[in-house]
Tab-separated table of N, CA, C and O in Angstrom:
chain	number	residue	atom	x	y	z
Z	194	UNK	N	-27.916	22.344	36.067
Z	194	UNK	CA	-29.324	22.131	36.051
Z	194	UNK	C	-29.714	21.672	37.419
Z	194	UNK	O	-29.093	20.751	37.958
Z	195	UNK	N	-30.736	22.263	37.963
Z	195	UNK	CA	-31.224	21.814	39.276
Z	195	UNK	C	-32.717	22.095	39.285
Z	195	UNK	O	-33.123	23.224	39.040
Z	196	UNK	N	-33.481	21.103	39.615
Z	196	UNK	CA	-34.874	21.283	39.815
Z	196	UNK	C	-35.190	21.297	41.316
Z	196	UNK	O	-34.513	20.655	42.066
Z	197	UNK	N	-36.203	21.965	41.666
Z	197	UNK	CA	-36.630	22.001	43.059
Z	197	UNK	C	-37.408	20.773	43.448
Z	197	UNK	O	-37.579	19.862	42.673
Z	198	UNK	N	-37.938	20.817	44.677
Z	198	UNK	CA	-38.655	19.665	45.206
Z	198	UNK	C	-40.156	19.778	45.034
Z	198	UNK	O	-40.861	18.854	45.409
Z	199	UNK	N	-40.624	20.893	44.548
Z	199	UNK	CA	-42.067	21.125	44.497
Z	199	UNK	C	-42.840	19.995	43.825
Z	199	UNK	O	-43.862	19.596	44.326
Z	200	UNK	N	-42.396	19.495	42.712
Z	200	UNK	CA	-43.114	18.492	42.014
Z	200	UNK	C	-43.084	17.130	42.675
Z	200	UNK	O	-43.957	16.287	42.433
Z	201	UNK	N	-42.082	16.887	43.500
Z	201	UNK	CA	-41.928	15.544	44.102
Z	201	UNK	C	-43.039	15.239	45.123
Z	201	UNK	O	-43.261	14.048	45.445
Z	202	UNK	N	-43.685	16.218	45.693
Z	202	UNK	CA	-44.720	15.905	46.674
Z	202	UNK	C	-45.991	15.431	45.977
Z	202	UNK	O	-46.648	14.524	46.404
Z	203	UNK	N	-46.302	16.051	44.854
Z	203	UNK	CA	-47.553	15.740	44.176
Z	203	UNK	C	-47.476	14.752	43.020
Z	203	UNK	O	-48.462	14.107	42.708
Z	204	UNK	N	-46.336	14.680	42.424
Z	204	UNK	CA	-46.125	13.757	41.267
Z	204	UNK	C	-45.418	12.464	41.733
Z	204	UNK	O	-44.868	12.435	42.833
Z	205	UNK	N	-45.548	11.474	40.912
Z	205	UNK	CA	-44.777	10.250	41.229
Z	205	UNK	C	-43.296	10.470	40.904
Z	205	UNK	O	-42.978	11.403	40.153
Z	206	UNK	N	-42.451	9.657	41.417
Z	206	UNK	CA	-41.005	9.803	41.114
Z	206	UNK	C	-40.837	9.586	39.623
Z	206	UNK	O	-40.096	10.353	38.982
Z	207	UNK	N	-41.542	8.614	39.052
Z	207	UNK	CA	-41.389	8.353	37.602
Z	207	UNK	C	-41.758	9.565	36.813
Z	207	UNK	O	-41.101	9.922	35.876
Z	208	UNK	N	-42.893	10.176	37.157
Z	208	UNK	CA	-43.326	11.367	36.441
Z	208	UNK	C	-42.284	12.489	36.498
Z	208	UNK	O	-41.991	13.170	35.533
Z	209	UNK	N	-41.758	12.686	37.696
Z	209	UNK	CA	-40.758	13.739	37.883
Z	209	UNK	C	-39.456	13.422	37.121
Z	209	UNK	O	-38.870	14.320	36.507
Z	210	UNK	N	-39.056	12.137	37.130
Z	210	UNK	CA	-37.877	11.738	36.357
Z	210	UNK	C	-38.111	11.915	34.856
Z	210	UNK	O	-37.247	12.424	34.139
Z	211	UNK	N	-39.319	11.523	34.396
Z	211	UNK	CA	-39.638	11.704	32.989
Z	211	UNK	C	-39.587	13.138	32.581
Z	211	UNK	O	-39.074	13.498	31.511
Z	212	UNK	N	-40.065	14.045	33.455
Z	212	UNK	CA	-40.062	15.487	33.123
Z	212	UNK	C	-38.588	15.953	33.075
Z	212	UNK	O	-38.240	16.780	32.255
Z	213	UNK	N	-37.806	15.479	33.992
Z	213	UNK	CA	-36.378	15.868	34.020
Z	213	UNK	C	-35.671	15.375	32.804
Z	213	UNK	O	-34.867	16.086	32.190
Z	214	UNK	N	-35.962	14.183	32.369
Z	214	UNK	CA	-35.370	13.627	31.128
Z	214	UNK	C	-35.748	14.443	29.916
Z	214	UNK	O	-34.905	14.743	29.052
Z	215	UNK	N	-37.034	14.829	29.855
Z	215	UNK	CA	-37.475	15.688	28.771
Z	215	UNK	C	-36.692	16.998	28.731
Z	215	UNK	O	-36.297	17.472	27.676
Z	216	UNK	N	-36.446	17.608	29.877
Z	216	UNK	CA	-35.695	18.812	29.994
Z	216	UNK	C	-34.276	18.572	29.515
Z	216	UNK	O	-33.705	19.400	28.741
Z	217	UNK	N	-33.630	17.531	29.938
Z	217	UNK	CA	-32.289	17.227	29.535
Z	217	UNK	C	-32.202	17.022	28.025
Z	217	UNK	O	-31.320	17.577	27.357
Z	218	UNK	N	-33.141	16.338	27.460
Z	218	UNK	CA	-33.178	16.120	26.010
Z	218	UNK	C	-33.381	17.433	25.263
Z	218	UNK	O	-32.741	17.631	24.215
Z	219	UNK	N	-34.211	18.277	25.797
Z	219	UNK	CA	-34.405	19.608	25.160
Z	219	UNK	C	-33.084	20.414	25.171
Z	219	UNK	O	-32.800	21.070	24.156
Z	220	UNK	N	-32.347	20.356	26.240
Z	220	UNK	CA	-31.114	21.057	26.319
Z	220	UNK	C	-30.124	20.433	25.314
Z	220	UNK	O	-29.396	21.172	24.554
Z	221	UNK	N	-30.061	19.141	25.263
Z	221	UNK	CA	-29.127	18.465	24.351
Z	221	UNK	C	-29.517	18.729	22.910
Z	221	UNK	O	-28.629	18.818	22.040
Z	222	UNK	N	-30.808	18.878	22.593
Z	222	UNK	CA	-31.214	19.188	21.231
Z	222	UNK	C	-30.714	20.531	20.749
Z	222	UNK	O	-30.266	20.649	19.619
Z	223	UNK	N	-30.735	21.507	21.616
Z	223	UNK	CA	-30.310	22.864	21.167
Z	223	UNK	C	-28.841	23.136	21.432
Z	223	UNK	O	-28.266	24.010	20.839
Z	224	UNK	N	-28.217	22.407	22.323
Z	224	UNK	CA	-26.834	22.608	22.684
Z	224	UNK	C	-26.157	21.268	22.939
Z	224	UNK	O	-25.797	20.928	24.046
Z	225	UNK	N	-26.032	20.461	21.873
Z	225	UNK	CA	-25.502	19.109	22.062
Z	225	UNK	C	-24.077	19.008	22.631
Z	225	UNK	O	-23.766	17.974	23.287
Z	226	UNK	N	-23.313	20.013	22.477
Z	226	UNK	CA	-21.912	19.956	22.973
Z	226	UNK	C	-21.697	20.645	24.315
Z	226	UNK	O	-20.590	20.741	24.804
Z	227	UNK	N	-22.784	21.203	24.859
Z	227	UNK	CA	-22.685	21.952	26.098
Z	227	UNK	C	-22.357	21.034	27.238
Z	227	UNK	O	-22.800	19.915	27.285
Z	228	UNK	N	-21.541	21.536	28.145
Z	228	UNK	CA	-21.261	20.800	29.400
Z	228	UNK	C	-22.495	20.948	30.271
Z	228	UNK	O	-22.949	22.061	30.579
Z	229	UNK	N	-23.064	19.826	30.680
Z	229	UNK	CA	-24.294	19.842	31.432
Z	229	UNK	C	-23.971	19.276	32.814
Z	229	UNK	O	-23.432	18.169	32.958
Z	230	UNK	N	-24.310	20.026	33.873
Z	230	UNK	CA	-24.135	19.669	35.229
Z	230	UNK	C	-25.502	19.480	35.851
Z	230	UNK	O	-26.255	20.434	35.902
Z	231	UNK	N	-25.746	18.321	36.396
Z	231	UNK	CA	-27.040	18.059	37.049
Z	231	UNK	C	-26.773	17.970	38.570
Z	231	UNK	O	-26.017	17.109	39.019
Z	232	UNK	N	-27.424	18.848	39.266
Z	232	UNK	CA	-27.253	18.943	40.725
Z	232	UNK	C	-28.384	18.217	41.422
Z	232	UNK	O	-29.546	18.345	41.026
Z	233	UNK	N	-28.083	17.547	42.488
Z	233	UNK	CA	-29.129	16.845	43.288
Z	233	UNK	C	-30.062	17.823	43.949
Z	233	UNK	O	-29.743	18.983	44.084
Z	234	UNK	N	-31.162	17.295	44.309
Z	234	UNK	CA	-32.154	18.058	45.105
Z	234	UNK	C	-31.637	17.976	46.568
Z	234	UNK	O	-31.098	16.960	46.965
Z	235	UNK	N	-31.819	19.050	47.267
Z	235	UNK	CA	-31.401	19.131	48.645
Z	235	UNK	C	-32.364	18.488	49.652
Z	235	UNK	O	-33.545	18.362	49.329
Z	236	UNK	N	-31.886	18.072	50.784
Z	236	UNK	CA	-32.800	17.540	51.815
Z	236	UNK	C	-33.654	18.619	52.412
Z	236	UNK	O	-33.395	19.812	52.197
Z	237	UNK	N	-34.689	18.233	53.127
Z	237	UNK	CA	-35.531	19.159	53.877
Z	237	UNK	C	-35.540	18.728	55.343
Z	237	UNK	O	-35.137	17.639	55.652
Z	238	UNK	N	-35.985	19.623	56.186
Z	238	UNK	CA	-36.084	19.301	57.626
Z	238	UNK	C	-37.213	18.276	57.873
Z	238	UNK	O	-38.114	18.119	56.983
Z	239	UNK	N	-37.222	17.694	58.994
Z	239	UNK	CA	-38.269	16.699	59.335
Z	239	UNK	C	-39.658	17.378	59.284
Z	239	UNK	O	-40.571	16.791	58.797
Z	240	UNK	N	-39.739	18.619	59.783
Z	240	UNK	CA	-40.977	19.309	59.824
Z	240	UNK	C	-41.515	19.604	58.372
Z	240	UNK	O	-42.715	19.587	58.137
Z	241	UNK	N	-40.587	19.849	57.500
Z	241	UNK	CA	-41.005	20.206	56.130
Z	241	UNK	C	-41.333	19.011	55.249
Z	241	UNK	O	-41.976	19.146	54.212
Z	242	UNK	N	-41.015	17.811	55.704
Z	242	UNK	CA	-41.396	16.637	54.952
Z	242	UNK	C	-42.946	16.526	54.768
Z	242	UNK	O	-43.404	15.980	53.809
Z	243	UNK	N	-43.700	17.070	55.683
Z	243	UNK	CA	-45.125	17.045	55.603
Z	243	UNK	C	-45.627	17.924	54.418
Z	243	UNK	O	-46.646	17.611	53.807
Z	244	UNK	N	-44.891	18.977	54.074
Z	244	UNK	CA	-45.316	19.891	53.055
Z	244	UNK	C	-44.579	19.699	51.769
Z	244	UNK	O	-45.074	20.187	50.735
Z	245	UNK	N	-43.461	19.050	51.808
Z	245	UNK	CA	-42.652	18.829	50.598
Z	245	UNK	C	-42.490	17.324	50.435
Z	245	UNK	O	-43.211	16.584	51.081
Z	246	UNK	N	-41.575	16.922	49.667
Z	246	UNK	CA	-41.296	15.501	49.556
Z	246	UNK	C	-40.511	15.036	50.769
Z	246	UNK	O	-39.770	15.749	51.405
Z	247	UNK	N	-40.679	13.738	51.080
Z	247	UNK	CA	-39.892	13.157	52.162
Z	247	UNK	C	-38.459	12.941	51.682
Z	247	UNK	O	-38.230	12.762	50.473
Z	248	UNK	N	-37.525	12.966	52.594
Z	248	UNK	CA	-36.113	12.810	52.216
Z	248	UNK	C	-35.841	11.448	51.564
Z	248	UNK	O	-34.972	11.392	50.648
Z	249	UNK	N	-36.517	10.403	51.918
Z	249	UNK	CA	-36.369	9.117	51.291
Z	249	UNK	C	-36.749	9.236	49.833
Z	249	UNK	O	-36.114	8.650	48.937
Z	250	UNK	N	-37.827	9.958	49.504
Z	250	UNK	CA	-38.262	10.167	48.096
Z	250	UNK	C	-37.192	10.974	47.369
Z	250	UNK	O	-36.879	10.698	46.228
Z	251	UNK	N	-36.646	12.049	48.034
Z	251	UNK	CA	-35.626	12.867	47.396
Z	251	UNK	C	-34.393	12.009	47.044
Z	251	UNK	O	-33.832	12.166	46.008
Z	252	UNK	N	-34.004	11.133	47.976
Z	252	UNK	CA	-32.840	10.240	47.718
Z	252	UNK	C	-33.080	9.392	46.496
Z	252	UNK	O	-32.173	9.197	45.664
Z	253	UNK	N	-34.289	8.833	46.405
Z	253	UNK	CA	-34.597	7.974	45.225
Z	253	UNK	C	-34.554	8.789	43.941
Z	253	UNK	O	-33.992	8.392	42.955
Z	254	UNK	N	-35.166	9.981	44.001
Z	254	UNK	CA	-35.154	10.843	42.860
Z	254	UNK	C	-33.764	11.216	42.463
Z	254	UNK	O	-33.407	11.178	41.278
Z	255	UNK	N	-32.901	11.574	43.419
Z	255	UNK	CA	-31.538	11.927	43.179
Z	255	UNK	C	-30.781	10.756	42.455
Z	255	UNK	O	-29.985	10.973	41.579
Z	256	UNK	N	-31.050	9.576	42.955
Z	256	UNK	CA	-30.459	8.377	42.305
Z	256	UNK	C	-30.838	8.270	40.855
Z	256	UNK	O	-29.999	7.952	39.963
Z	257	UNK	N	-32.123	8.522	40.616
Z	257	UNK	CA	-32.641	8.451	39.233
Z	257	UNK	C	-32.007	9.540	38.369
Z	257	UNK	O	-31.685	9.261	37.212
Z	258	UNK	N	-31.858	10.769	38.846
Z	258	UNK	CA	-31.298	11.781	38.019
Z	258	UNK	C	-29.810	11.590	37.864
Z	258	UNK	O	-29.207	11.995	36.807
Z	259	UNK	N	-29.149	10.939	38.842
Z	259	UNK	CA	-27.753	10.592	38.648
Z	259	UNK	C	-27.610	9.618	37.465
Z	259	UNK	O	-26.707	9.706	36.653
Z	260	UNK	N	-28.540	8.634	37.401
Z	260	UNK	CA	-28.554	7.709	36.269
Z	260	UNK	C	-28.780	8.409	34.919
Z	260	UNK	O	-28.131	8.094	33.932
Z	261	UNK	N	-29.664	9.405	34.970
Z	261	UNK	CA	-29.937	10.196	33.744
Z	261	UNK	C	-28.636	10.953	33.333
Z	261	UNK	O	-28.323	11.023	32.176
Z	262	UNK	N	-27.924	11.448	34.281
Z	262	UNK	CA	-26.647	12.185	34.001
Z	262	UNK	C	-25.712	11.258	33.267
Z	262	UNK	O	-25.108	11.598	32.267
Z	263	UNK	N	-25.577	10.048	33.785
Z	263	UNK	CA	-24.680	9.057	33.144
Z	263	UNK	C	-25.156	8.777	31.703
Z	263	UNK	O	-24.394	8.718	30.805
Z	264	UNK	N	-26.462	8.548	31.578
Z	264	UNK	CA	-27.020	8.210	30.292
Z	264	UNK	C	-26.837	9.283	29.239
Z	264	UNK	O	-26.573	9.015	28.070
Z	265	UNK	N	-26.923	10.538	29.666
Z	265	UNK	CA	-26.817	11.688	28.731
Z	265	UNK	C	-25.498	12.446	28.728
Z	265	UNK	O	-25.379	13.491	28.191
Z	266	UNK	N	-24.475	11.808	29.358
Z	266	UNK	CA	-23.165	12.379	29.321
Z	266	UNK	C	-22.996	13.660	30.109
Z	266	UNK	O	-22.234	14.538	29.744
Z	267	UNK	N	-23.758	13.761	31.160
Z	267	UNK	CA	-23.726	14.985	32.024
Z	267	UNK	C	-22.941	14.606	33.289
Z	267	UNK	O	-22.746	13.453	33.599
Z	268	UNK	N	-22.578	15.633	34.006
Z	268	UNK	CA	-21.861	15.470	35.249
Z	268	UNK	C	-22.885	15.600	36.419
Z	268	UNK	O	-23.609	16.619	36.442
Z	269	UNK	N	-22.949	14.663	37.263
Z	269	UNK	CA	-23.873	14.720	38.427
Z	269	UNK	C	-23.115	15.265	39.603
Z	269	UNK	O	-21.985	14.862	39.915
Z	270	UNK	N	-23.725	16.218	40.310
Z	270	UNK	CA	-23.145	16.858	41.470
Z	270	UNK	C	-24.060	16.535	42.658
Z	270	UNK	O	-25.175	16.997	42.710
Z	271	UNK	N	-23.547	15.757	43.623
Z	271	UNK	CA	-24.314	15.381	44.809
Z	271	UNK	C	-24.174	16.460	45.894
Z	271	UNK	O	-23.162	16.557	46.527
Z	272	UNK	N	-25.188	17.301	45.973
Z	272	UNK	CA	-25.241	18.338	47.005
Z	272	UNK	C	-25.954	17.852	48.253
Z	272	UNK	O	-25.752	18.377	49.351
Z	273	UNK	N	-26.818	16.867	48.077
Z	273	UNK	CA	-27.662	16.394	49.206
Z	273	UNK	C	-26.790	16.031	50.392
Z	273	UNK	O	-27.134	16.487	51.523
Z	274	UNK	N	-25.742	15.281	50.214
Z	274	UNK	CA	-24.936	14.840	51.338
Z	274	UNK	C	-24.249	16.000	52.110
Z	274	UNK	O	-23.919	15.881	53.294
Z	275	UNK	N	-24.037	17.137	51.381
Z	275	UNK	CA	-23.373	18.298	52.022
Z	275	UNK	C	-24.297	18.991	53.021
Z	275	UNK	O	-23.840	19.687	53.935
Z	276	UNK	N	-25.586	18.846	52.848
Z	276	UNK	CA	-26.574	19.544	53.647
Z	276	UNK	C	-27.337	18.640	54.586
Z	276	UNK	O	-28.082	19.143	55.425
Z	277	UNK	N	-27.123	17.346	54.491
Z	277	UNK	CA	-27.878	16.355	55.281
Z	277	UNK	C	-27.138	16.177	56.641
Z	277	UNK	O	-25.973	16.139	56.748
Z	278	UNK	N	-28.012	16.095	57.676
Z	278	UNK	CA	-27.525	15.811	58.989
Z	278	UNK	C	-28.568	14.911	59.664
Z	278	UNK	O	-29.706	15.303	59.821
Z	279	UNK	N	-28.139	13.696	59.959
Z	279	UNK	CA	-29.074	12.681	60.596
Z	279	UNK	C	-30.337	12.489	59.759
Z	279	UNK	O	-31.446	12.340	60.279
Z	280	UNK	N	-30.173	12.495	58.415
Z	280	UNK	CA	-31.296	12.207	57.500
Z	280	UNK	C	-32.119	13.389	57.111
Z	280	UNK	O	-33.028	13.245	56.313
Z	281	UNK	N	-31.826	14.568	57.609
Z	281	UNK	CA	-32.607	15.773	57.323
Z	281	UNK	C	-31.684	16.939	57.025
Z	281	UNK	O	-30.487	16.879	57.242
Z	282	UNK	N	-32.330	18.009	56.553
Z	282	UNK	CA	-31.544	19.270	56.279
Z	282	UNK	C	-30.864	19.719	57.578
Z	282	UNK	O	-31.475	19.728	58.624
Z	283	UNK	N	-29.602	20.053	57.499
Z	283	UNK	CA	-28.840	20.593	58.613
Z	283	UNK	C	-29.512	21.888	59.059
Z	283	UNK	O	-29.547	22.849	58.312
Z	284	UNK	N	-30.038	21.912	60.258
Z	284	UNK	CA	-30.763	23.058	60.771
Z	284	UNK	C	-29.939	24.326	60.823
Z	284	UNK	O	-30.481	25.426	60.772
Z	285	UNK	N	-28.643	24.202	60.881
Z	285	UNK	CA	-27.767	25.410	60.959
Z	285	UNK	C	-27.584	26.050	59.568
Z	285	UNK	O	-27.033	27.134	59.490
Z	286	UNK	N	-28.076	25.375	58.543
Z	286	UNK	CA	-27.915	25.903	57.164
Z	286	UNK	C	-29.210	26.418	56.554
Z	286	UNK	O	-29.217	26.822	55.395
Z	287	UNK	N	-30.222	26.475	57.318
Z	287	UNK	CA	-31.540	26.875	56.853
Z	287	UNK	C	-32.348	27.684	57.855
Z	287	UNK	O	-32.129	27.509	59.055
Z	288	UNK	N	-33.192	28.534	57.368
Z	288	UNK	CA	-34.035	29.283	58.291
Z	288	UNK	C	-35.399	28.655	58.480
Z	288	UNK	O	-36.089	28.908	59.467
Z	289	UNK	N	-35.840	27.856	57.506
Z	289	UNK	CA	-37.179	27.296	57.541
Z	289	UNK	C	-37.231	25.787	57.224
Z	289	UNK	O	-38.281	25.243	57.035
Z	290	UNK	N	-36.101	25.194	57.081
Z	290	UNK	CA	-36.061	23.723	56.777
Z	290	UNK	C	-36.018	23.410	55.282
Z	290	UNK	O	-35.911	22.228	54.919
Z	291	UNK	N	-36.120	24.425	54.435
Z	291	UNK	CA	-36.081	24.227	52.989
Z	291	UNK	C	-35.059	25.158	52.349
Z	291	UNK	O	-34.142	24.754	51.668
Z	292	UNK	N	-35.230	26.489	52.627
Z	292	UNK	CA	-34.430	27.494	51.976
Z	292	UNK	C	-33.133	27.685	52.742
Z	292	UNK	O	-33.096	27.655	53.951
Z	293	UNK	N	-32.061	27.949	51.990
Z	293	UNK	CA	-30.731	28.057	52.546
Z	293	UNK	C	-30.423	29.451	53.096
Z	293	UNK	O	-30.989	30.442	52.625
Z	294	UNK	N	-29.506	29.446	54.070
Z	294	UNK	CA	-28.970	30.709	54.593
Z	294	UNK	C	-27.586	30.975	53.982
Z	294	UNK	O	-27.035	30.104	53.281
Z	295	UNK	N	-27.022	32.104	54.232
Z	295	UNK	CA	-25.749	32.504	53.633
Z	295	UNK	C	-24.642	31.544	53.669
Z	295	UNK	O	-24.069	31.186	52.584
Z	296	UNK	N	-24.362	30.911	54.794
Z	296	UNK	CA	-23.198	30.006	54.862
Z	296	UNK	C	-23.502	28.762	53.988
Z	296	UNK	O	-22.561	28.191	53.393
Z	297	UNK	N	-24.744	28.398	53.844
Z	297	UNK	CA	-25.054	27.237	53.018
Z	297	UNK	C	-24.722	27.483	51.525
Z	297	UNK	O	-24.338	26.561	50.810
Z	298	UNK	N	-24.889	28.709	51.122
Z	298	UNK	CA	-24.540	29.049	49.728
Z	298	UNK	C	-23.030	29.028	49.486
Z	298	UNK	O	-22.547	28.615	48.444
Z	299	UNK	N	-22.257	29.353	50.533
Z	299	UNK	CA	-20.823	29.202	50.478
Z	299	UNK	C	-20.370	27.786	50.278
Z	299	UNK	O	-19.457	27.480	49.495
Z	300	UNK	N	-21.079	26.811	50.961
Z	300	UNK	CA	-20.811	25.433	50.785
Z	300	UNK	C	-21.114	25.028	49.361
Z	300	UNK	O	-20.350	24.296	48.725
Z	301	UNK	N	-22.215	25.453	48.846
Z	301	UNK	CA	-22.647	25.134	47.502
Z	301	UNK	C	-21.594	25.646	46.458
Z	301	UNK	O	-21.147	24.929	45.574
Z	302	UNK	N	-21.234	26.929	46.604
Z	302	UNK	CA	-20.244	27.477	45.671
Z	302	UNK	C	-18.965	26.700	45.748
Z	302	UNK	O	-18.408	26.361	44.704
Z	303	UNK	N	-18.500	26.383	46.874
Z	303	UNK	CA	-17.222	25.632	47.064
Z	303	UNK	C	-17.350	24.285	46.315
Z	303	UNK	O	-16.371	23.856	45.753
Z	304	UNK	N	-18.498	23.652	46.406
Z	304	UNK	CA	-18.627	22.353	45.771
Z	304	UNK	C	-18.655	22.405	44.296
Z	304	UNK	O	-17.985	21.672	43.607
Z	305	UNK	N	-19.426	23.342	43.720
Z	305	UNK	CA	-19.585	23.387	42.259
Z	305	UNK	C	-18.353	24.024	41.584
Z	305	UNK	O	-18.108	23.753	40.395
Z	306	UNK	N	-17.574	24.838	42.308
Z	306	UNK	CA	-16.384	25.453	41.704
Z	306	UNK	C	-15.432	24.430	41.142
Z	306	UNK	O	-14.823	24.593	40.094
Z	307	UNK	N	-15.294	23.308	41.831
Z	307	UNK	CA	-14.340	22.274	41.391
Z	307	UNK	C	-14.726	21.696	40.026
Z	307	UNK	O	-13.882	21.194	39.262
Z	308	UNK	N	-16.023	21.744	39.682
Z	308	UNK	CA	-16.496	21.250	38.408
Z	308	UNK	C	-16.374	22.326	37.327
Z	308	UNK	O	-16.022	22.025	36.210
Z	309	UNK	N	-16.699	23.537	37.666
Z	309	UNK	CA	-16.700	24.608	36.733
Z	309	UNK	C	-15.280	24.962	36.246
Z	309	UNK	O	-15.123	25.268	35.095
Z	310	UNK	N	-14.321	24.883	37.165
Z	310	UNK	CA	-12.988	25.318	36.850
Z	310	UNK	C	-12.056	24.149	36.564
Z	310	UNK	O	-10.849	24.351	36.589
Z	311	UNK	N	-12.614	22.996	36.230
Z	311	UNK	CA	-11.704	21.830	35.965
Z	311	UNK	C	-11.151	21.946	34.584
Z	311	UNK	O	-11.576	22.559	33.707
């Protein structure tokens, strides 16, 4: 499970976390024994912070969804740190400061494989 950053710019962190929790509960209601993996939101470039959420907000949100993962017996996967460079999205992994390029997806796959094939 991974949510994008679109809601974090306009909603409060609490509202976004509440929506995420509702989604987790909905999944648990229909598939209580499913393995649920919650992936962090990725950082954005400094230029994109004006249009998206700021990275400090993303970090707080990620901390909150990590807590939800623990509460609901899900596995939290921290992708943020893999893409962050000096507090922002690594410029070599994106074309526009938000969306990933090919090599960045290879990093993502490499990270989540260890959870999927455990």
